Amino acid sequence: MSAILLNHIDEVKSDIKQWKNDNLKIGLVPTMGALHSGHASLIKKAKSMCDRVVVSVFVNPVQFGPNEDYDKYPRTIEKDKHLCDELGADIVFAPSAKEMYGENVKLSNTDLTFVCPPYNYIDCMCGKSRPGHFDGVATVVTKLFNIVQPDFAFFGQKDAQQLFIIKKMVKDLNMNLEIIPCPIVRETDGLALSSRNSYLSLDERKSALSISKALFEIEKLYKNGVTDTSILFDSAIAHLDKKIELEYLEFRNFDTFQKVDEISKNTLTAIAVKIGKTRLIDNIILR
Ligand code: PAF
């Protein structure tokens, strides 16, 4: 069966109302489109847990900074819809920015009610170089939760800081759903799937391979008993291709988001880099 493509909030709400009346479990997979196998794994997981699955496809303007890739971000709705059909999603919700934020809104927090995650969790890692990004993410995700009222929402672990912040938001604001984290999906050579990989030239893609290599090196050393993060940091950096500009490589407790000097259980090891103009992130969780 084909998924229904809906562009309007009211249409989605009316289907949701019917599903709620029928006591069906609803899953939401929020995306910005340009779907790849990583997204497919989220949709499959949602299908396995829910009676109905909504995939949102929305390049959210309020989570992009003024000099970021909002205009350039790949938009491939026909292909995305096709993949959602194949995977058995029920609704593809692809609103316009006007539908989500209204006609005259200037998309700043002087015009719009924003959901702002706490400073401690956004003034670091990706939030440091992308001011306002997580306010934009938390705001759109809250709007999507209010529209779709899902029982479960599925997020990839690749955006580990996003995942942490959304889980915290759901807990802090008593939102009525469960967040389901899903593992990173990688190419066979180790590169983490990302819609932004399409920006890479062949040469840049070769350099990008050293990101996961650096993380796997950390994992290998950790398995061999090295827990000192300064040693792990130096060994990882040595594996990064020379063309890569490191933004951060950090070790944080994935339960508290505090930085750690020694790896203990559930340590997030996260990296962000720039290759040419493309910014990529990746991580592994050391358990
Ligand atoms: O991870 C993403 O693709 C986006 O940040 C999300 C969660 C869909 C919000 O726009």
PDB file of C-alpha atoms and ligand atoms in Angstrom:
ATOM      1  CA  MET A   1       0.000   0.000   0.000  1.00  0.00           C
ATOM      2  CA  SER A   2       1.147   3.518  -0.781  1.00  0.00           C
ATOM      3  CA  ALA A   3       1.713   6.086   1.925  1.00  0.00           C
ATOM      4  CA  ILE A   4      -0.503   9.184   1.702  1.00  0.00           C
ATOM      5  CA  LEU A   5       1.412  12.408   1.083  1.00  0.00           C
ATOM      6  CA  LEU A   6      -0.061  15.203   3.200  1.00  0.00           C
ATOM      7  CA  ASN A   7       1.090  18.830   3.221  1.00  0.00           C
ATOM      8  CA  HIS A   8      -1.369  20.279   5.707  1.00  0.00           C
ATOM      9  CA  ILE A   9      -1.446  20.016   9.494  1.00  0.00           C
ATOM     10  CA  ASP A  10      -5.259  19.730   9.619  1.00  0.00           C
ATOM     11  CA  GLU A  11      -5.265  16.730   7.277  1.00  0.00           C
ATOM     12  CA  VAL A  12      -2.732  14.919   9.456  1.00  0.00           C
ATOM     13  CA  LYS A  13      -4.634  15.782  12.634  1.00  0.00           C
ATOM     14  CA  SER A  14      -7.858  14.421  11.186  1.00  0.00           C
ATOM     15  CA  ASP A  15      -6.250  11.027  10.341  1.00  0.00           C
ATOM     16  CA  ILE A  16      -4.591  10.940  13.753  1.00  0.00           C
ATOM     17  CA  LYS A  17      -7.952  11.562  15.434  1.00  0.00           C
ATOM     18  CA  GLN A  18      -9.401   8.542  13.630  1.00  0.00           C
ATOM     19  CA  TRP A  19      -6.407   6.358  14.569  1.00  0.00           C
ATOM     20  CA  LYS A  20      -6.643   7.438  18.213  1.00  0.00           C
ATOM     21  CA  ASN A  21     -10.386   6.562  18.177  1.00  0.00           C
ATOM     22  CA  ASP A  22      -9.451   3.127  16.880  1.00  0.00           C
ATOM     23  CA  ASN A  23      -6.875   2.773  19.692  1.00  0.00           C
ATOM     24  CA  LEU A  24      -3.978   2.329  17.270  1.00  0.00           C
ATOM     25  CA  LYS A  25      -0.348   2.785  18.318  1.00  0.00           C
ATOM     26  CA  ILE A  26       1.240   5.615  16.327  1.00  0.00           C
ATOM     27  CA  GLY A  27       4.930   5.960  15.466  1.00  0.00           C
ATOM     28  CA  LEU A  28       6.602   9.143  14.209  1.00  0.00           C
ATOM     29  CA  VAL A  29       9.869   9.250  12.277  1.00  0.00           C
ATOM     30  CA  PRO A  30      10.892  12.923  12.035  1.00  0.00           C
ATOM     31  CA  THR A  31      13.235  13.617   9.113  1.00  0.00           C
ATOM     32  CA  MET A  32      14.445  16.414   6.893  1.00  0.00           C
ATOM     33  CA  GLY A  33      14.097  14.140   3.846  1.00  0.00           C
ATOM     34  CA  ALA A  34      16.827  13.002   1.426  1.00  0.00           C
ATOM     35  CA  LEU A  35      16.102   9.647   3.000  1.00  0.00           C
ATOM     36  CA  HIS A  36      18.809   6.971   3.082  1.00  0.00           C
ATOM     37  CA  SER A  37      19.201   3.537   4.649  1.00  0.00           C
ATOM     38  CA  GLY A  38      19.673   5.143   8.079  1.00  0.00           C
ATOM     39  CA  HIS A  39      16.173   6.638   7.825  1.00  0.00           C
ATOM     40  CA  ALA A  40      14.908   3.335   6.392  1.00  0.00           C
ATOM     41  CA  SER A  41      16.092   1.580   9.544  1.00  0.00           C
ATOM     42  CA  LEU A  42      14.078   4.054  11.667  1.00  0.00           C
ATOM     43  CA  ILE A  43      10.952   3.486   9.573  1.00  0.00           C
ATOM     44  CA  LYS A  44      11.402  -0.310   9.789  1.00  0.00           C
ATOM     45  CA  LYS A  45      11.769  -0.092  13.565  1.00  0.00           C
ATOM     46  CA  ALA A  46       8.653   2.084  13.738  1.00  0.00           C
ATOM     47  CA  LYS A  47       6.739  -0.431  11.609  1.00  0.00           C
ATOM     48  CA  SER A  48       7.783  -3.240  13.938  1.00  0.00           C
ATOM     49  CA  MET A  49       6.457  -1.403  17.024  1.00  0.00           C
ATOM     50  CA  CYS A  50       3.441   0.569  15.810  1.00  0.00           C
ATOM     51  CA  ASP A  51       0.105   0.099  14.018  1.00  0.00           C
ATOM     52  CA  ARG A  52       0.519   3.302  12.028  1.00  0.00           C
ATOM     53  CA  VAL A  53       3.680   5.162  10.988  1.00  0.00           C
ATOM     54  CA  VAL A  54       4.024   8.829  10.050  1.00  0.00           C
ATOM     55  CA  VAL A  55       7.266   9.999   8.412  1.00  0.00           C
ATOM     56  CA  SER A  56       7.680  13.777   8.494  1.00  0.00           C
ATOM     57  CA  VAL A  57       9.810  15.332   5.762  1.00  0.00           C
ATOM     58  CA  PHE A  58      10.559  18.944   6.577  1.00  0.00           C
ATOM     59  CA  VAL A  59      13.743  20.951   6.124  1.00  0.00           C
ATOM     60  CA  ASN A  60      13.234  23.046   9.225  1.00  0.00           C
ATOM     61  CA  PRO A  61      14.423  26.638   8.600  1.00  0.00           C
ATOM     62  CA  VAL A  62      14.659  27.572  12.284  1.00  0.00           C
ATOM     63  CA  GLN A  63      17.386  25.031  13.031  1.00  0.00           C
ATOM     64  CA  PHE A  64      19.769  26.425  10.387  1.00  0.00           C
ATOM     65  CA  GLY A  65      22.107  29.351  11.052  1.00  0.00           C
ATOM     66  CA  PRO A  66      22.300  32.241   8.541  1.00  0.00           C
ATOM     67  CA  ASN A  67      25.464  30.873   6.892  1.00  0.00           C
ATOM     68  CA  GLU A  68      24.438  27.225   6.895  1.00  0.00           C
ATOM     69  CA  ASP A  69      23.128  24.960   4.141  1.00  0.00           C
ATOM     70  CA  TYR A  70      19.334  25.528   4.412  1.00  0.00           C
ATOM     71  CA  ASP A  71      18.955  26.492   0.732  1.00  0.00           C
ATOM     72  CA  LYS A  72      21.338  23.832  -0.496  1.00  0.00           C
ATOM     73  CA  TYR A  73      19.986  20.983   1.690  1.00  0.00           C
ATOM     74  CA  PRO A  74      18.906  18.141  -0.661  1.00  0.00           C
ATOM     75  CA  ARG A  75      15.147  18.004  -1.282  1.00  0.00           C
ATOM     76  CA  THR A  76      14.066  14.723  -2.878  1.00  0.00           C
ATOM     77  CA  ILE A  77      10.417  14.325  -1.894  1.00  0.00           C
ATOM     78  CA  GLU A  78       9.432  11.988  -4.766  1.00  0.00           C
ATOM     79  CA  LYS A  79      12.233   9.562  -3.956  1.00  0.00           C
ATOM     80  CA  ASP A  80      11.481   9.879  -0.252  1.00  0.00           C
ATOM     81  CA  LYS A  81       7.799   9.125  -0.816  1.00  0.00           C
ATOM     82  CA  HIS A  82       8.745   6.084  -2.898  1.00  0.00           C
ATOM     83  CA  LEU A  83      10.938   4.706  -0.098  1.00  0.00           C
ATOM     84  CA  CYS A  84       8.151   5.326   2.439  1.00  0.00           C
ATOM     85  CA  ASP A  85       5.731   3.429   0.141  1.00  0.00           C
ATOM     86  CA  GLU A  86       8.143   0.502  -0.055  1.00  0.00           C
ATOM     87  CA  LEU A  87       8.613   0.406   3.700  1.00  0.00           C
ATOM     88  CA  GLY A  88       4.900   0.588   4.433  1.00  0.00           C
ATOM     89  CA  ALA A  89       4.690   4.012   6.115  1.00  0.00           C
ATOM     90  CA  ASP A  90       1.115   5.278   6.304  1.00  0.00           C
ATOM     91  CA  ILE A  91       1.573   9.051   6.032  1.00  0.00           C
ATOM     92  CA  VAL A  92       4.383  11.174   4.630  1.00  0.00           C
ATOM     93  CA  PHE A  93       3.857  14.600   6.180  1.00  0.00           C
ATOM     94  CA  ALA A  94       5.691  17.192   4.092  1.00  0.00           C
ATOM     95  CA  PRO A  95       4.528  20.665   5.135  1.00  0.00           C
ATOM     96  CA  SER A  96       5.855  23.944   3.766  1.00  0.00           C
ATOM     97  CA  ALA A  97       7.642  26.396   6.063  1.00  0.00           C
ATOM     98  CA  LYS A  98       4.557  28.610   5.794  1.00  0.00           C
ATOM     99  CA  GLU A  99       2.328  25.748   6.911  1.00  0.00           C
ATOM    100  CA  MET A 100       4.529  25.129   9.948  1.00  0.00           C
ATOM    101  CA  TYR A 101       5.377  28.693  10.930  1.00  0.00           C
ATOM    102  CA  GLY A 102       2.744  30.924   9.340  1.00  0.00           C
ATOM    103  CA  GLU A 103       2.847  33.643   6.744  1.00  0.00           C
ATOM    104  CA  ASN A 104       4.516  36.615   8.360  1.00  0.00           C
ATOM    105  CA  VAL A 105       6.705  35.005  10.910  1.00  0.00           C
ATOM    106  CA  LYS A 106      10.308  36.145  10.688  1.00  0.00           C
ATOM    107  CA  LEU A 107      11.435  32.843  12.157  1.00  0.00           C
ATOM    108  CA  SER A 108      13.188  34.302  15.148  1.00  0.00           C
ATOM    109  CA  ASN A 109      12.406  33.971  18.812  1.00  0.00           C
ATOM    110  CA  THR A 110      11.029  37.485  18.832  1.00  0.00           C
ATOM    111  CA  ASP A 111       8.114  36.295  16.698  1.00  0.00           C
ATOM    112  CA  LEU A 112       7.717  32.650  17.535  1.00  0.00           C
ATOM    113  CA  THR A 113       7.303  30.639  20.724  1.00  0.00           C
ATOM    114  CA  PHE A 114      10.470  28.572  20.923  1.00  0.00           C
ATOM    115  CA  VAL A 115      11.252  25.534  23.028  1.00  0.00           C
ATOM    116  CA  CYS A 116      14.738  26.204  24.378  1.00  0.00           C
ATOM    117  CA  PRO A 117      16.685  23.268  25.811  1.00  0.00           C
ATOM    118  CA  PRO A 118      18.838  24.051  28.859  1.00  0.00           C
ATOM    119  CA  TYR A 119      22.092  25.917  28.328  1.00  0.00           C
ATOM    120  CA  ASN A 120      24.232  23.163  29.914  1.00  0.00           C
ATOM    121  CA  TYR A 121      23.342  20.777  27.122  1.00  0.00           C
ATOM    122  CA  ILE A 122      23.457  23.134  24.152  1.00  0.00           C
ATOM    123  CA  ASP A 123      26.504  25.263  24.897  1.00  0.00           C
ATOM    124  CA  CYS A 124      28.808  22.461  23.847  1.00  0.00           C
ATOM    125  CA  MET A 125      29.593  20.157  20.942  1.00  0.00           C
ATOM    126  CA  CYS A 126      27.322  20.942  17.943  1.00  0.00           C
ATOM    127  CA  GLY A 127      25.488  23.657  19.872  1.00  0.00           C
ATOM    128  CA  LYS A 128      28.698  25.634  20.284  1.00  0.00           C
ATOM    129  CA  SER A 129      29.288  26.104  16.555  1.00  0.00           C
ATOM    130  CA  ARG A 130      25.568  26.187  15.702  1.00  0.00           C
ATOM    131  CA  PRO A 131      23.993  28.736  18.055  1.00  0.00           C
ATOM    132  CA  GLY A 132      20.204  28.420  18.093  1.00  0.00           C
ATOM    133  CA  HIS A 133      20.278  25.049  16.342  1.00  0.00           C
ATOM    134  CA  PHE A 134      18.888  22.991  19.212  1.00  0.00           C
ATOM    135  CA  ASP A 135      16.217  25.605  19.990  1.00  0.00           C
ATOM    136  CA  GLY A 136      15.081  25.131  16.391  1.00  0.00           C
ATOM    137  CA  VAL A 137      15.203  21.343  16.669  1.00  0.00           C
ATOM    138  CA  ALA A 138      13.345  21.221  19.996  1.00  0.00           C
ATOM    139  CA  THR A 139      10.728  23.632  18.650  1.00  0.00           C
ATOM    140  CA  VAL A 140       9.977  21.730  15.456  1.00  0.00           C
ATOM    141  CA  VAL A 141      10.061  18.355  17.199  1.00  0.00           C
ATOM    142  CA  THR A 142       7.569  19.635  19.805  1.00  0.00           C
ATOM    143  CA  LYS A 143       5.320  20.911  17.021  1.00  0.00           C
ATOM    144  CA  LEU A 144       5.516  17.531  15.262  1.00  0.00           C
ATOM    145  CA  PHE A 145       4.733  15.716  18.526  1.00  0.00           C
ATOM    146  CA  ASN A 146       1.701  17.982  19.034  1.00  0.00           C
ATOM    147  CA  ILE A 147       0.470  17.413  15.478  1.00  0.00           C
ATOM    148  CA  VAL A 148       1.036  13.647  15.299  1.00  0.00           C
ATOM    149  CA  GLN A 149       0.617  12.740  19.007  1.00  0.00           C
ATOM    150  CA  PRO A 150       2.778   9.642  18.575  1.00  0.00           C
ATOM    151  CA  ASP A 151       3.159   6.892  21.157  1.00  0.00           C
ATOM    152  CA  PHE A 152       6.740   6.423  19.968  1.00  0.00           C
ATOM    153  CA  ALA A 153       9.167   8.658  18.063  1.00  0.00           C
ATOM    154  CA  PHE A 154      12.278   7.252  16.418  1.00  0.00           C
ATOM    155  CA  PHE A 155      15.618   9.089  16.309  1.00  0.00           C
ATOM    156  CA  GLY A 156      19.005   8.029  14.981  1.00  0.00           C
ATOM    157  CA  GLN A 157      21.920   7.832  17.388  1.00  0.00           C
ATOM    158  CA  LYS A 158      24.164   9.612  14.895  1.00  0.00           C
ATOM    159  CA  ASP A 159      22.771  12.919  16.149  1.00  0.00           C
ATOM    160  CA  ALA A 160      23.658  11.930  19.703  1.00  0.00           C
ATOM    161  CA  GLN A 161      23.393  15.402  21.230  1.00  0.00           C
ATOM    162  CA  GLN A 162      20.005  15.898  19.532  1.00  0.00           C
ATOM    163  CA  LEU A 163      18.850  12.523  20.851  1.00  0.00           C
ATOM    164  CA  PHE A 164      19.971  13.380  24.385  1.00  0.00           C
ATOM    165  CA  ILE A 165      18.272  16.799  24.296  1.00  0.00           C
ATOM    166  CA  ILE A 166      15.006  15.412  22.920  1.00  0.00           C
ATOM    167  CA  LYS A 167      14.894  12.617  25.502  1.00  0.00           C
ATOM    168  CA  LYS A 168      15.482  15.217  28.208  1.00  0.00           C
ATOM    169  CA  MET A 169      12.814  17.534  26.790  1.00  0.00           C
ATOM    170  CA  VAL A 170      10.260  14.694  26.751  1.00  0.00           C
ATOM    171  CA  LYS A 171      11.090  13.866  30.374  1.00  0.00           C
ATOM    172  CA  ASP A 172      11.290  17.465  31.646  1.00  0.00           C
ATOM    173  CA  LEU A 173       8.052  18.530  29.949  1.00  0.00           C
ATOM    174  CA  ASN A 174       6.148  15.294  30.734  1.00  0.00           C
ATOM    175  CA  MET A 175       5.460  14.674  27.063  1.00  0.00           C
ATOM    176  CA  ASN A 176       3.285  11.663  26.506  1.00  0.00           C
ATOM    177  CA  LEU A 177       5.467   9.489  24.303  1.00  0.00           C
ATOM    178  CA  GLU A 178       8.565   7.340  24.326  1.00  0.00           C
ATOM    179  CA  ILE A 179      11.720   8.142  22.360  1.00  0.00           C
ATOM    180  CA  ILE A 180      13.246   5.128  20.651  1.00  0.00           C
ATOM    181  CA  PRO A 181      16.966   5.538  19.820  1.00  0.00           C
ATOM    182  CA  CYS A 182      18.137   3.630  16.748  1.00  0.00           C
ATOM    183  CA  PRO A 183      21.743   2.628  15.944  1.00  0.00           C
ATOM    184  CA  ILE A 184      23.903   4.420  13.380  1.00  0.00           C
ATOM    185  CA  VAL A 185      23.827   2.853   9.929  1.00  0.00           C
ATOM    186  CA  ARG A 186      27.164   2.833   8.085  1.00  0.00           C
ATOM    187  CA  GLU A 187      28.354   2.185   4.537  1.00  0.00           C
ATOM    188  CA  THR A 188      30.311  -1.078   4.279  1.00  0.00           C
ATOM    189  CA  ASP A 189      33.535   0.970   4.490  1.00  0.00           C
ATOM    190  CA  GLY A 190      32.447   2.533   7.798  1.00  0.00           C
ATOM    191  CA  LEU A 191      31.240   5.991   6.721  1.00  0.00           C
ATOM    192  CA  ALA A 192      28.148   6.917   8.769  1.00  0.00           C
ATOM    193  CA  LEU A 193      25.165   7.573   6.493  1.00  0.00           C
ATOM    194  CA  SER A 194      24.155  11.217   6.275  1.00  0.00           C
ATOM    195  CA  SER A 195      22.129  13.230   3.800  1.00  0.00           C
ATOM    196  CA  ARG A 196      25.101  15.622   3.754  1.00  0.00           C
ATOM    197  CA  ASN A 197      27.417  12.906   2.365  1.00  0.00           C
ATOM    198  CA  SER A 198      25.975  13.861  -1.033  1.00  0.00           C
ATOM    199  CA  TYR A 199      27.955  17.142  -0.821  1.00  0.00           C
ATOM    200  CA  LEU A 200      31.291  15.270  -0.780  1.00  0.00           C
ATOM    201  CA  SER A 201      33.552  14.976  -3.834  1.00  0.00           C
ATOM    202  CA  LEU A 202      35.220  11.593  -4.366  1.00  0.00           C
ATOM    203  CA  ASP A 203      38.394  12.874  -2.741  1.00  0.00           C
ATOM    204  CA  GLU A 204      36.522  14.341   0.201  1.00  0.00           C
ATOM    205  CA  ARG A 205      34.651  11.086   0.679  1.00  0.00           C
ATOM    206  CA  LYS A 206      38.015   9.300   0.936  1.00  0.00           C
ATOM    207  CA  SER A 207      39.072  11.765   3.644  1.00  0.00           C
ATOM    208  CA  ALA A 208      35.720  11.312   5.402  1.00  0.00           C
ATOM    209  CA  LEU A 209      36.473   7.616   5.882  1.00  0.00           C
ATOM    210  CA  SER A 210      39.110   8.570   8.422  1.00  0.00           C
ATOM    211  CA  ILE A 211      36.363   9.866  10.771  1.00  0.00           C
ATOM    212  CA  SER A 212      34.969   6.409  11.528  1.00  0.00           C
ATOM    213  CA  LYS A 213      38.517   4.981  11.430  1.00  0.00           C
ATOM    214  CA  ALA A 214      39.459   7.367  14.251  1.00  0.00           C
ATOM    215  CA  LEU A 215      36.412   6.315  16.260  1.00  0.00           C
ATOM    216  CA  PHE A 216      37.051   2.607  15.653  1.00  0.00           C
ATOM    217  CA  GLU A 217      40.645   3.119  16.818  1.00  0.00           C
ATOM    218  CA  ILE A 218      39.306   4.523  20.088  1.00  0.00           C
ATOM    219  CA  GLU A 219      36.975   1.540  20.431  1.00  0.00           C
ATOM    220  CA  LYS A 220      39.837  -0.878  19.785  1.00  0.00           C
ATOM    221  CA  LEU A 221      42.097   0.758  22.367  1.00  0.00           C
ATOM    222  CA  TYR A 222      39.255   0.884  24.898  1.00  0.00           C
ATOM    223  CA  LYS A 223      38.595  -2.826  24.397  1.00  0.00           C
ATOM    224  CA  ASN A 224      42.309  -3.351  25.082  1.00  0.00           C
ATOM    225  CA  GLY A 225      41.961  -1.577  28.421  1.00  0.00           C
ATOM    226  CA  VAL A 226      42.870   2.055  27.623  1.00  0.00           C
ATOM    227  CA  THR A 227      40.405   4.333  29.453  1.00  0.00           C
ATOM    228  CA  ASP A 228      42.362   7.623  29.651  1.00  0.00           C
ATOM    229  CA  THR A 229      40.602   9.966  27.248  1.00  0.00           C
ATOM    230  CA  SER A 230      43.692  12.083  26.537  1.00  0.00           C
ATOM    231  CA  ILE A 231      45.490   8.975  25.209  1.00  0.00           C
ATOM    232  CA  LEU A 232      42.400   7.977  23.220  1.00  0.00           C
ATOM    233  CA  PHE A 233      42.066  11.532  21.858  1.00  0.00           C
ATOM    234  CA  ASP A 234      45.673  11.635  20.601  1.00  0.00           C
ATOM    235  CA  SER A 235      45.472   8.209  18.956  1.00  0.00           C
ATOM    236  CA  ALA A 236      42.231   9.111  17.211  1.00  0.00           C
ATOM    237  CA  ILE A 237      43.575  12.432  15.928  1.00  0.00           C
ATOM    238  CA  ALA A 238      46.544  10.626  14.402  1.00  0.00           C
ATOM    239  CA  HIS A 239      44.075   8.672  12.236  1.00  0.00           C
ATOM    240  CA  LEU A 240      42.314  11.727  10.831  1.00  0.00           C
ATOM    241  CA  ASP A 241      43.108  12.670   7.250  1.00  0.00           C
ATOM    242  CA  LYS A 242      45.166  15.864   6.900  1.00  0.00           C
ATOM    243  CA  LYS A 243      42.391  17.569   4.900  1.00  0.00           C
ATOM    244  CA  ILE A 244      40.012  17.287   7.819  1.00  0.00           C
ATOM    245  CA  GLU A 245      39.406  20.255  10.089  1.00  0.00           C
ATOM    246  CA  LEU A 246      38.480  19.008  13.546  1.00  0.00           C
ATOM    247  CA  GLU A 247      35.681  20.890  15.300  1.00  0.00           C
ATOM    248  CA  TYR A 248      35.517  18.680  18.376  1.00  0.00           C
ATOM    249  CA  LEU A 249      36.218  15.193  19.628  1.00  0.00           C
ATOM    250  CA  GLU A 250      34.644  14.732  23.031  1.00  0.00           C
ATOM    251  CA  PHE A 251      34.005  12.052  25.598  1.00  0.00           C
ATOM    252  CA  ARG A 252      30.820  12.424  27.634  1.00  0.00           C
ATOM    253  CA  ASN A 253      28.793  10.277  29.964  1.00  0.00           C
ATOM    254  CA  PHE A 254      25.725   9.504  27.847  1.00  0.00           C
ATOM    255  CA  ASP A 255      23.433   9.417  30.913  1.00  0.00           C
ATOM    256  CA  THR A 256      24.423  12.860  32.269  1.00  0.00           C
ATOM    257  CA  PHE A 257      26.187  14.518  29.316  1.00  0.00           C
ATOM    258  CA  GLN A 258      29.071  15.473  31.627  1.00  0.00           C
ATOM    259  CA  LYS A 259      32.584  15.399  30.118  1.00  0.00           C
ATOM    260  CA  VAL A 260      34.697  12.491  31.359  1.00  0.00           C
ATOM    261  CA  ASP A 261      38.472  12.018  31.679  1.00  0.00           C
ATOM    262  CA  GLU A 262      38.187   8.258  32.071  1.00  0.00           C
ATOM    263  CA  ILE A 263      35.860   6.041  30.049  1.00  0.00           C
ATOM    264  CA  SER A 264      33.323   4.210  32.146  1.00  0.00           C
ATOM    265  CA  LYS A 265      30.078   2.557  31.077  1.00  0.00           C
ATOM    266  CA  ASN A 266      27.951   4.362  28.492  1.00  0.00           C
ATOM    267  CA  THR A 267      30.492   6.931  27.286  1.00  0.00           C
ATOM    268  CA  LEU A 268      29.590   8.873  24.185  1.00  0.00           C
ATOM    269  CA  THR A 269      32.613   9.546  21.988  1.00  0.00           C
ATOM    270  CA  ALA A 270      31.501  12.149  19.495  1.00  0.00           C
ATOM    271  CA  ILE A 271      33.282  13.937  16.687  1.00  0.00           C
ATOM    272  CA  ALA A 272      32.439  16.834  14.361  1.00  0.00           C
ATOM    273  CA  VAL A 273      34.634  17.842  11.441  1.00  0.00           C
ATOM    274  CA  LYS A 274      34.664  19.949   8.345  1.00  0.00           C
ATOM    275  CA  ILE A 275      35.822  18.597   5.024  1.00  0.00           C
ATOM    276  CA  GLY A 276      35.910  21.481   2.572  1.00  0.00           C
ATOM    277  CA  LYS A 277      32.534  23.142   3.127  1.00  0.00           C
ATOM    278  CA  THR A 278      30.811  20.016   4.449  1.00  0.00           C
ATOM    279  CA  ARG A 279      30.285  19.534   8.163  1.00  0.00           C
ATOM    280  CA  LEU A 280      29.964  15.907   9.292  1.00  0.00           C
ATOM    281  CA  ILE A 281      29.370  14.295  12.679  1.00  0.00           C
ATOM    282  CA  ASP A 282      29.775  10.738  13.928  1.00  0.00           C
ATOM    283  CA  ASN A 283      30.052   8.923  17.241  1.00  0.00           C
ATOM    284  CA  ILE A 284      30.324   5.629  19.040  1.00  0.00           C
ATOM    285  CA  ILE A 285      29.066   4.663  22.451  1.00  0.00           C
ATOM    286  CA  LEU A 286      31.617   2.825  24.574  1.00  0.00           C
ATOM    287  CA  ARG A 287      29.890   0.468  26.983  1.00  0.00           C
TER     288      ARG A 287
HETATM  289  O1  PAF B   1      17.637  14.944  12.676  1.00  0.00           O
HETATM  290  C1  PAF B   1      16.965  15.597  11.852  1.00  0.00           C
HETATM  291  O2  PAF B   1      16.811  15.221  10.677  1.00  0.00           O
HETATM  292  C2  PAF B   1      16.288  16.886  12.303  1.00  0.00           C
HETATM  293  O3  PAF B   1      17.072  17.578  13.220  1.00  0.00           O
HETATM  294  C3  PAF B   1      14.865  16.656  12.866  1.00  0.00           C
HETATM  295  C4  PAF B   1      14.876  15.829  14.112  1.00  0.00           C
HETATM  296  C5  PAF B   1      14.000  15.985  11.811  1.00  0.00           C
HETATM  297  C6  PAF B   1      14.230  17.998  13.216  1.00  0.00           C
HETATM  298  O4  PAF B   1      14.142  18.834  12.103  1.00  0.00           O
END
